């Protein structure tokens, strides 16, 4: 998830390196992702275990500096009642080759969850420090829980071969009135390895963590999973 992830948000399995190659060739890119994970963590909250998910995303290049992404995703917990469906729309504007900013509009529907579903409004900036380092900041207003989520994240990507690359992310989040949490929320990391079978097909194993800061009663979370991606 783009931010499912990330992601919160909804978040995508491929890194910006892979997307840059697609964007330079076609004005419309469509990606389908299916995966499984040991735990589903959203903004520091563990919502599910042993989950399966499916994501579909389309990116439309509006102009040299503007793009529009829209997506749909569904996640369900194996053997339990929790499931989540969400859709989103994201507009991005590139000021130059290093700096991009934008806004997102997301709706989530959840069953059997500690977090209520609802609309989510987001703003973000992404700055490419160099070819391998990127700094991303995001601010989200979650209307489902009437809370605010702020996240800052560093990403390092390195091409290993002409068929594979590795990405490491580490971030720190802060929340306000987010299900009784206020202040520093969690420190989170994720390591992904992407191997491309062809120009359209790849798979990505990943591991990640969410280390709780503000909520001392919540458990730290370690998780892993696998994504399978197809670009049309």
Coordinates of C-alpha atoms in Angstrom, one line a residue:
X1 CA 0.0 0.0 0.0
X2 CA 1.1 3.3 -0.8
X3 CA 1.6 4.5 2.0
X4 CA 0.0 0.9 3.3
X5 CA 1.0 0.5 4.0
X6 CA 1.3 2.4 4.7
X7 CA 0.8 1.7 4.1
X8 CA -0.3 3.3 5.6
X9 CA -1.6 3.9 2.9
X10 CA -2.2 2.7 0.8
X11 CA 0.6 1.6 -0.2
X12 CA 2.6 -0.1 -3.6
X13 CA 5.2 -2.8 -3.5
X14 CA 7.5 -1.4 -6.2
X15 CA 9.9 1.4 -5.4
X16 CA 10.1 4.7 -7.3
X17 CA 13.0 3.3 -9.3
X18 CA 10.7 0.8 -11.0
X19 CA 8.0 3.3 -11.5
X20 CA 10.3 5.8 -13.1
X21 CA 11.1 3.3 -15.8
X22 CA 7.4 2.7 -16.5
X23 CA 6.5 6.4 -16.4
X24 CA 9.0 7.3 -19.0
X25 CA 7.5 4.9 -21.5
X26 CA 3.7 5.2 -21.2
X27 CA 1.2 7.8 -20.0
X28 CA -0.8 5.2 -18.2
X29 CA 0.5 2.4 -16.0
X30 CA -1.6 -0.2 -14.3
X31 CA -0.3 -2.5 -11.6
X32 CA -1.9 -5.5 -9.8
X33 CA -0.4 -6.7 -6.5
X34 CA -1.4 -9.8 -4.5
X35 CA 0.4 -10.8 -1.3
X36 CA 0.4 -12.4 2.1
X37 CA 1.8 -11.2 5.4
X38 CA 2.2 -12.5 9.0
X39 CA 0.8 -9.2 10.4
X40 CA -1.1 -6.2 9.1
X41 CA 0.2 -3.0 10.8
X42 CA -1.5 0.3 10.1
X43 CA 0.1 3.5 11.5
X44 CA 1.6 1.5 14.4
X45 CA -1.6 -0.4 15.2
X46 CA -1.7 -4.2 14.7
X47 CA -5.0 -4.9 13.0
X48 CA -4.7 -8.4 11.7
X49 CA -2.5 -11.5 11.6
X50 CA -1.9 -13.9 8.7
X51 CA -3.5 -11.6 6.2
X52 CA -4.0 -11.9 2.4
X53 CA -4.4 -8.7 0.3
X54 CA -5.0 -7.7 -3.3
X55 CA -4.2 -4.2 -4.7
X56 CA -4.9 -2.6 -8.1
X57 CA -3.4 0.8 -9.0
X58 CA -3.4 2.9 -12.1
X59 CA -1.1 5.9 -12.6
X60 CA -2.0 8.5 -15.2
X61 CA 0.6 11.0 -16.4
X62 CA -1.3 14.3 -16.8
X63 CA 1.6 16.4 -17.9
X64 CA 5.4 16.6 -17.5
X65 CA 5.0 17.6 -13.9
X66 CA 1.6 16.2 -12.8
X67 CA 0.3 12.7 -12.3
X68 CA -2.8 11.1 -10.9
X69 CA -2.9 7.7 -9.1
X70 CA -6.1 5.8 -8.2
X71 CA -6.3 2.5 -6.5
X72 CA -8.4 -0.2 -4.9
X73 CA -7.4 -2.8 -2.4
X74 CA -8.9 -5.5 -0.2
X75 CA -7.3 -7.3 2.8
X76 CA -8.7 -10.1 4.9
X77 CA -7.4 -12.0 7.9
X78 CA -7.1 -15.8 7.5
X79 CA -9.6 -17.6 9.7
X80 CA -10.9 -14.4 11.4
X81 CA -13.6 -11.8 10.8
X82 CA -11.3 -8.8 10.1
X83 CA -11.3 -7.4 6.6
X84 CA -10.6 -4.0 5.1
X85 CA -11.4 -2.5 1.7
X86 CA -10.1 0.9 0.6
X87 CA -9.9 3.1 -2.4
X88 CA -7.9 6.2 -2.9
X89 CA -7.1 9.1 -5.3
X90 CA -3.7 10.8 -5.2
X91 CA -2.5 13.9 -7.1
X92 CA 1.3 14.5 -7.4
X93 CA 3.2 17.6 -8.7
X94 CA 6.9 17.5 -9.4
X95 CA 8.6 20.9 -8.9
X96 CA 11.9 19.6 -10.2
X97 CA 13.7 16.3 -10.5
X98 CA 14.2 16.1 -6.7
X99 CA 11.0 17.6 -5.1
X100 CA 7.5 16.2 -5.4
X101 CA 4.4 17.0 -3.3
X102 CA 0.8 16.1 -3.5
X103 CA -2.5 15.3 -1.8
X104 CA -4.5 12.2 -1.3
X105 CA -8.2 11.2 -0.7
X106 CA -8.9 7.8 0.8
X107 CA -11.9 5.9 2.0
X108 CA -11.5 2.8 4.2
X109 CA -14.2 0.3 5.2
X110 CA -13.3 -2.1 8.1
X111 CA -15.0 -4.9 9.9
X112 CA -14.0 -6.2 13.4
X113 CA -11.3 -3.5 13.8
X114 CA -10.1 -1.4 16.7
X115 CA -9.8 1.5 14.2
X116 CA -13.0 2.8 12.6
X117 CA -13.1 3.2 8.8
X118 CA -13.9 6.4 7.1
X119 CA -12.4 9.2 5.0
X120 CA -8.7 10.1 5.2
X121 CA -7.2 13.3 3.8
X122 CA -3.5 13.5 3.2
X123 CA -0.7 15.8 2.2
X124 CA 2.9 14.7 1.4
X125 CA 6.3 15.8 0.2
X126 CA 9.0 13.6 -1.3
X127 CA 12.6 14.8 -1.8
X128 CA 15.2 12.8 -3.6
X129 CA 18.5 13.6 -1.9
X130 CA 20.5 11.7 -4.5
X131 CA 20.1 8.6 -6.6
X132 CA 19.7 6.2 -3.6
X133 CA 18.3 8.3 -0.8
X134 CA 14.8 9.8 -0.5
X135 CA 13.1 11.7 2.3
X136 CA 9.3 11.6 2.5
X137 CA 6.9 13.4 4.9
X138 CA 3.2 13.0 5.2
X139 CA 0.3 14.5 7.1
X140 CA -3.0 12.7 7.3
X141 CA -6.4 13.7 8.8
X142 CA -8.2 10.5 9.6
X143 CA -11.9 11.4 9.8
X144 CA -12.8 7.8 10.8
X145 CA -11.1 8.1 14.2
X146 CA -11.0 12.0 14.3
X147 CA -7.2 11.9 14.6
X148 CA -4.1 13.3 13.0
X149 CA -1.1 11.3 11.8
X150 CA 2.3 12.7 10.9
X151 CA 5.1 10.6 9.5
X152 CA 8.7 11.3 8.4
X153 CA 10.6 8.6 6.6
X154 CA 14.0 8.0 5.0
X155 CA 14.3 5.5 2.1
X156 CA 17.4 3.9 0.7
X157 CA 17.3 2.0 -2.6
X158 CA 20.1 0.2 -4.4
X159 CA 20.1 -1.7 -7.7
X160 CA 21.7 -5.1 -7.2
X161 CA 21.6 -6.3 -10.8
X162 CA 19.6 -5.6 -14.0
X163 CA 16.8 -7.8 -12.5
X164 CA 16.7 -6.9 -8.8
X165 CA 17.0 -4.1 -6.2
X166 CA 16.7 -3.7 -2.5
X167 CA 14.9 -0.9 -0.5
X168 CA 15.2 0.0 3.2
X169 CA 12.8 2.4 4.9
X170 CA 12.9 3.8 8.4
X171 CA 10.4 6.3 9.8
X172 CA 9.1 8.0 12.9
X173 CA 5.5 8.9 13.4
X174 CA 3.5 11.2 15.6
X175 CA -0.2 11.2 16.4
X176 CA -2.9 13.5 17.9
X177 CA -6.1 12.0 19.4
X178 CA -5.6 8.8 17.5
X179 CA -7.5 6.2 19.4
X180 CA -6.3 7.6 22.8
X181 CA -2.7 8.0 21.5
X182 CA -1.1 11.4 21.6
X183 CA 2.5 12.4 20.8
X184 CA 5.3 10.2 19.4
X185 CA 3.7 7.0 18.1
X186 CA 6.2 4.5 16.7
X187 CA 9.5 3.9 14.9
X188 CA 9.0 1.7 11.9
X189 CA 11.2 0.0 9.4
X190 CA 10.9 -2.2 6.3
X191 CA 13.3 -4.1 4.1
X192 CA 12.2 -5.3 0.7
X193 CA 13.9 -7.2 -2.1
X194 CA 12.4 -7.0 -5.5
X195 CA 13.3 -9.5 -8.3
X196 CA 11.9 -8.9 -11.8
X197 CA 11.0 -12.0 -13.8
X198 CA 10.2 -9.9 -16.8
X199 CA 9.4 -6.3 -17.7
X200 CA 5.9 -6.9 -16.4
X201 CA 6.2 -9.4 -13.6
X202 CA 8.1 -9.3 -10.3
X203 CA 8.0 -10.6 -6.7
X204 CA 9.0 -8.9 -3.5
X205 CA 9.7 -10.6 -0.1
X206 CA 9.8 -8.2 2.8
X207 CA 10.3 -7.9 6.6
X208 CA 9.4 -5.0 8.8
X209 CA 8.9 -3.7 12.3
X210 CA 6.9 -1.3 14.4
X211 CA 8.5 -0.3 17.6
X212 CA 6.0 1.4 20.0
X213 CA 7.0 4.7 21.6
X214 CA 4.0 6.4 23.1
X215 CA 1.8 3.4 24.0
X216 CA 3.8 1.4 26.6
X217 CA 1.0 -1.3 26.8
X218 CA 1.2 -2.1 23.1
X219 CA 3.6 -4.8 21.8
X220 CA 6.4 -4.2 19.4
X221 CA 5.6 -5.9 16.1
X222 CA 7.9 -7.8 13.7
X223 CA 6.3 -9.1 10.5
X224 CA 7.2 -10.5 7.1
X225 CA 5.5 -11.3 3.8
X226 CA 5.6 -11.6 0.1
X227 CA 4.1 -9.5 -2.8
X228 CA 3.6 -10.7 -6.4
X229 CA 3.3 -7.8 -8.9
X230 CA 2.2 -7.6 -12.4
X231 CA 2.4 -4.3 -14.5
X232 CA 0.1 -4.0 -17.5

